[in-house]
Coordinates of C-alpha atoms in Angstrom, one line a residue:
M1 CA 0.0 0.0 0.0
S2 CA 1.4 3.4 -1.0
E3 CA 2.0 6.3 1.5
E4 CA -0.8 8.3 -0.2
A5 CA -3.2 5.3 0.1
K6 CA -2.8 4.9 3.8
S7 CA -5.9 5.4 5.8
Y8 CA -6.8 5.6 9.5
S9 CA -9.7 4.0 11.2
I10 CA -11.5 5.4 14.2
I11 CA -13.5 2.7 16.0
V12 CA -16.3 3.9 18.4
V13 CA -17.3 1.3 21.0
P14 CA -20.6 2.1 22.9
S15 CA -20.5 1.4 26.7
D16 CA -23.2 -1.3 26.4
H17 CA -21.2 -3.0 23.6
S18 CA -24.3 -3.0 21.5
G19 CA -22.3 -2.5 18.4
T20 CA -19.2 -0.7 17.3
R21 CA -18.9 1.9 14.6
Q22 CA -15.9 2.5 12.5
F23 CA -14.9 5.6 10.7
R24 CA -12.1 5.5 8.1
L25 CA -10.1 8.6 7.4
S26 CA -7.6 9.0 4.7
R27 CA -4.3 10.6 5.5
P28 CA -5.0 13.8 3.6
M29 CA -8.4 14.1 5.2
L30 CA -6.8 13.6 8.7
I31 CA -4.1 16.2 8.0
S32 CA -6.8 18.6 6.7
G33 CA -8.9 18.1 9.8
I34 CA -5.9 18.6 12.1
T35 CA -4.9 21.7 10.2
L36 CA -8.5 23.0 10.4
L37 CA -8.6 22.4 14.1
V38 CA -5.3 24.2 14.6
V39 CA -6.5 27.2 12.5
L40 CA -9.8 27.3 14.5
S41 CA -7.8 27.2 17.7
V42 CA -5.6 30.1 16.5
V43 CA -8.7 32.1 15.5
V44 CA -10.4 31.5 18.8
V45 CA -7.3 32.5 20.8
T46 CA -6.7 35.5 18.6
F47 CA -10.4 36.6 18.9
A48 CA -10.2 36.1 22.7
A49 CA -7.0 38.1 23.0
T50 CA -8.4 40.9 20.7
H51 CA -11.7 41.0 22.6
L52 CA -9.9 41.2 25.9
G53 CA -7.8 44.0 24.6
V54 CA -10.9 45.8 23.4
L55 CA -12.4 45.4 26.9
K56 CA -9.3 46.8 28.5
T57 CA -9.3 49.7 26.0
A58 CA -12.9 50.4 26.7
R59 CA -12.3 50.3 30.4
R60 CA -9.3 52.6 30.0
V61 CA -11.4 55.0 27.9
G62 CA -13.9 55.2 30.6
Q63 CA -11.2 56.0 33.2
L64 CA -9.8 58.6 30.9
E65 CA -13.2 60.2 30.5
E66 CA -13.6 60.4 34.2
E67 CA -10.2 61.9 34.6
N68 CA -10.9 64.3 31.8
Q69 CA -14.1 65.4 33.6
R70 CA -12.2 65.9 36.8
L71 CA -9.6 67.9 35.0
R72 CA -12.3 70.1 33.4
E73 CA -13.8 70.7 36.8
D74 CA -10.3 71.6 38.2
V75 CA -9.7 73.9 35.3
A76 CA -13.0 75.6 35.9
M77 CA -12.2 76.0 39.5
I78 CA -8.7 77.4 38.6
D79 CA -10.4 79.8 36.1
E80 CA -12.8 81.0 38.8
L81 CA -9.9 81.3 41.3
A82 CA -7.9 83.3 38.8
H83 CA -10.9 85.6 38.3
E84 CA -11.2 86.1 42.0
L85 CA -7.5 86.9 42.3
E86 CA -7.9 89.4 39.5
L87 CA -10.7 91.0 41.3
L88 CA -8.7 91.0 44.5
S89 CA -5.7 92.5 42.7
A90 CA -7.9 95.2 41.1
Q91 CA -9.4 96.0 44.6
R92 CA -5.9 96.2 46.1
A93 CA -4.8 98.6 43.3
Q94 CA -8.0 100.7 43.9
I95 CA -7.2 100.8 47.7
L96 CA -3.6 101.8 47.0
N97 CA -4.9 104.6 44.7
M98 CA -7.3 105.8 47.4
L99 CA -4.5 105.7 49.9
G100 CA -2.4 107.9 47.6
G101 CA 0.2 105.2 46.9
E102 CA 0.6 103.9 50.5
D103 CA 1.5 100.2 50.4
L104 CA -0.4 97.4 52.0
D105 CA 2.3 94.8 51.9
D106 CA 2.6 94.8 55.7
L107 CA -0.9 93.2 55.7
A108 CA 0.8 90.0 54.5
D109 CA 2.2 89.7 58.0
D110 CA -1.3 89.6 59.5
P111 CA -1.8 86.2 61.2
G112 CA -5.2 85.9 59.7
I113 CA -3.9 86.2 56.2
Q114 CA -1.0 83.9 56.9
S115 CA -3.2 81.2 58.2
L116 CA -5.4 81.4 55.1
L117 CA -2.4 81.3 52.8
L118 CA -1.1 78.2 54.5
A119 CA -4.5 76.4 54.3
D120 CA -5.3 74.4 51.1
D121 CA -9.0 73.7 51.5
D122 CA -11.8 75.8 50.0
P123 CA -9.5 78.2 48.1
L124 CA -12.4 80.3 46.8
G125 CA -13.7 80.8 50.3
D126 CA -10.2 81.8 51.4
V127 CA -10.0 84.4 48.6
E128 CA -13.2 86.0 50.0
R129 CA -11.8 86.0 53.5
V130 CA -8.5 87.4 52.3
R131 CA -10.4 90.1 50.5
Q132 CA -12.2 91.0 53.7
L133 CA -9.0 91.1 55.6
F134 CA -7.5 93.5 53.0
A135 CA -10.7 95.6 53.2
D136 CA -10.4 95.8 56.9
G137 CA -6.7 96.8 56.6
A138 CA -7.7 99.3 53.9
R139 CA -10.3 100.7 56.3
R140 CA -7.6 101.2 59.0
G141 CA -5.4 102.8 56.4
L142 CA -8.1 105.2 55.2
A143 CA -9.0 106.3 58.7
P144 CA -8.3 110.0 59.2
R145 CA -5.3 110.1 61.5
T146 CA -3.6 113.4 61.0
W147 CA -4.3 116.3 63.3
P148 CA -5.9 119.1 61.3
A149 CA -4.2 121.8 63.4
D150 CA -1.2 121.9 65.7
G151 CA -2.6 123.9 68.5
P152 CA -3.7 122.5 71.9
V153 CA -7.1 121.0 72.4
R154 CA -9.4 123.5 74.0
R155 CA -12.4 121.2 74.5
E156 CA -12.5 117.4 74.4
Y157 CA -15.0 115.1 72.9
L158 CA -18.1 114.6 75.0
P159 CA -20.8 112.3 73.6
E160 CA -23.5 113.3 76.1
A161 CA -24.3 116.3 78.3
E162 CA -22.5 115.8 81.6
G163 CA -21.9 117.9 84.7
G164 CA -23.6 121.0 83.3
L165 CA -21.6 120.7 80.0
D166 CA -23.4 120.3 76.7
A167 CA -22.6 117.4 74.5
H168 CA -19.6 118.0 72.3
P169 CA -19.3 115.4 69.5
G170 CA -15.8 116.5 68.4
L171 CA -12.7 118.4 69.4
T172 CA -12.1 122.1 69.5
I173 CA -8.5 122.8 68.6
E174 CA -6.7 126.1 68.8
V175 CA -5.1 127.3 65.6
L176 CA -1.7 128.9 65.6
A177 CA -1.2 132.2 63.8
G178 CA -1.0 131.8 60.1
E179 CA -1.7 128.1 60.2
P180 CA -4.1 126.6 57.7
V181 CA -6.6 123.8 58.4
R182 CA -5.2 120.5 56.9
A183 CA -7.1 117.4 55.8
S184 CA -6.9 114.6 58.3
G185 CA -6.8 112.1 55.5
R186 CA -7.2 111.6 51.8
G187 CA -10.7 111.9 50.6
R188 CA -13.3 113.8 48.6
V189 CA -15.1 117.0 49.5
V190 CA -18.8 116.2 49.9
E191 CA -19.9 119.5 51.4
S192 CA -18.4 123.0 51.4
G193 CA -20.9 125.5 52.6
I194 CA -22.5 127.5 55.4
T195 CA -24.3 126.1 58.5
N196 CA -27.6 127.4 59.7
N197 CA -25.9 129.8 62.1
G198 CA -23.8 131.3 59.3
Q199 CA -20.6 129.4 60.0
P200 CA -18.6 127.9 57.2
I201 CA -18.4 124.1 57.2
L202 CA -16.4 121.5 55.3
V203 CA -17.1 117.7 55.1
L204 CA -14.6 115.2 53.6
D205 CA -15.6 111.6 52.7
H206 CA -12.6 109.2 53.2
G207 CA -14.4 106.1 52.1
Y208 CA -15.3 102.9 54.1
G209 CA -17.8 105.0 56.2
F210 CA -15.2 107.6 57.4
R211 CA -16.1 111.3 57.3
T212 CA -14.5 114.3 58.9
V213 CA -16.1 117.6 59.7
Y214 CA -14.3 121.0 59.9
A215 CA -15.9 124.2 61.1
G216 CA -15.0 127.5 62.7
F217 CA -12.6 128.7 60.0
A218 CA -13.0 131.8 57.9
R219 CA -12.8 130.5 54.3
P220 CA -12.6 127.1 52.6
L221 CA -9.8 126.5 50.1
V222 CA -11.5 123.6 48.3
E223 CA -14.8 122.9 46.5
A224 CA -17.3 120.1 46.7
G225 CA -16.3 117.1 44.5
Q226 CA -12.6 117.9 44.8
I227 CA -10.2 115.1 45.7
I228 CA -8.0 116.0 48.7
E229 CA -4.7 114.6 49.8
R230 CA -3.7 113.9 53.4
Q231 CA -2.5 117.1 55.1
Q232 CA -3.5 119.3 52.2
A233 CA -4.7 122.8 53.2
V234 CA -8.5 122.8 53.0
A235 CA -9.4 126.0 54.9
E236 CA -7.9 129.1 56.5
F237 CA -8.5 131.6 59.2
D238 CA -8.2 135.3 59.0
E239 CA -4.7 136.5 60.0
K240 CA -5.9 137.6 63.4
G241 CA -8.8 135.3 63.6
P242 CA -11.9 135.6 65.9
V243 CA -11.2 136.4 69.6
G244 CA -13.5 135.3 72.3
R245 CA -13.6 134.0 75.9
D246 CA -13.7 130.4 77.2
R247 CA -16.0 129.2 80.0
A248 CA -13.5 130.4 82.5
G249 CA -13.6 133.9 81.1
R250 CA -10.1 133.7 79.6
M251 CA -9.3 135.3 76.2
T252 CA -9.1 132.8 73.4
G253 CA -7.7 132.9 69.9
P254 CA -9.1 131.2 66.7
A255 CA -10.1 127.6 67.1
L256 CA -11.2 124.8 64.8
Y257 CA -14.0 122.4 65.5
F258 CA -13.1 119.0 64.2
E259 CA -15.3 115.8 64.2
I260 CA -14.8 112.2 62.9
R261 CA -17.9 110.2 61.9
V262 CA -17.9 106.5 61.3
D263 CA -20.9 105.2 59.5
G264 CA -22.8 108.4 60.4
Q265 CA -21.9 108.2 64.1
S266 CA -19.6 110.7 65.8
I267 CA -16.7 109.1 67.7
D268 CA -13.9 110.4 69.8
P269 CA -11.3 111.6 67.2
R270 CA -8.5 110.6 69.5
E271 CA -9.4 106.9 68.7
Y272 CA -7.9 107.4 65.2
L273 CA -5.7 110.5 65.4
T274 CA -2.0 109.9 65.8
P275 CA -1.1 110.5 69.5
R276 CA 0.9 113.7 70.0
Q277 CA 4.3 113.0 71.5
G278 CA 5.1 114.8 74.7
R279 CA 1.5 116.1 75.1
R280 CA -1.0 115.1 77.7
R281 CA -4.7 114.8 77.0
G282 CA -6.2 118.2 76.6
S283 CA -3.2 119.5 74.7

């Protein structure tokens, strides 16, 4: 029998031995079957591997989409934070302009600001709190703190009538000969006119609720709406000035009435005015 004519028999024997079956396969047929089986195995393995790769890719795509979404949210938060910082920077520039160029860098040493800068949670809320701290610092910086005249204080602040004395919501300050009245802080003139009793009056708005009132002088040197710098001359007395007597009957020279108001309420000007060195209260 030639090599090509060889055949192979497959005998199937049932378990009950009821009868056997025999299948005869030629060599080419057997080779073809084995080849087909190998090809199918390769196809199945390749399909499984490819499908597994697709599943991994799909899972990775889902993870990337989630990461992309988180990144978009982070970018949106960063954009909002950048916008808040721009507003804060603009506000700081505005404050510096209102202060006439005075710097607020010393506010960075404020413990409240330092604690916020070191914290890393809720950055947008921290920006708001930093803005409030800068605003509070700006309010302190904008407070009128320069004495409008260099003379001694003739009469102190008295919020309510006391001991037979009428209420006196400001300070009465003697004016030295030839001395002008100077602005206690940078601000805008909101009133320059005459009171009901015919006395000239001047009111400056310094921002953040601060206003100063000047009265008793002879003539204002500024007009309503004008921006005034700290220590700028805003009013003047006549060269001799009015002469009168105090409650003790002593002769007195010209004097300026000066008042500080915070949110519409008169306060003791000494709470904000720079203390005079070498002078006791009442001087």
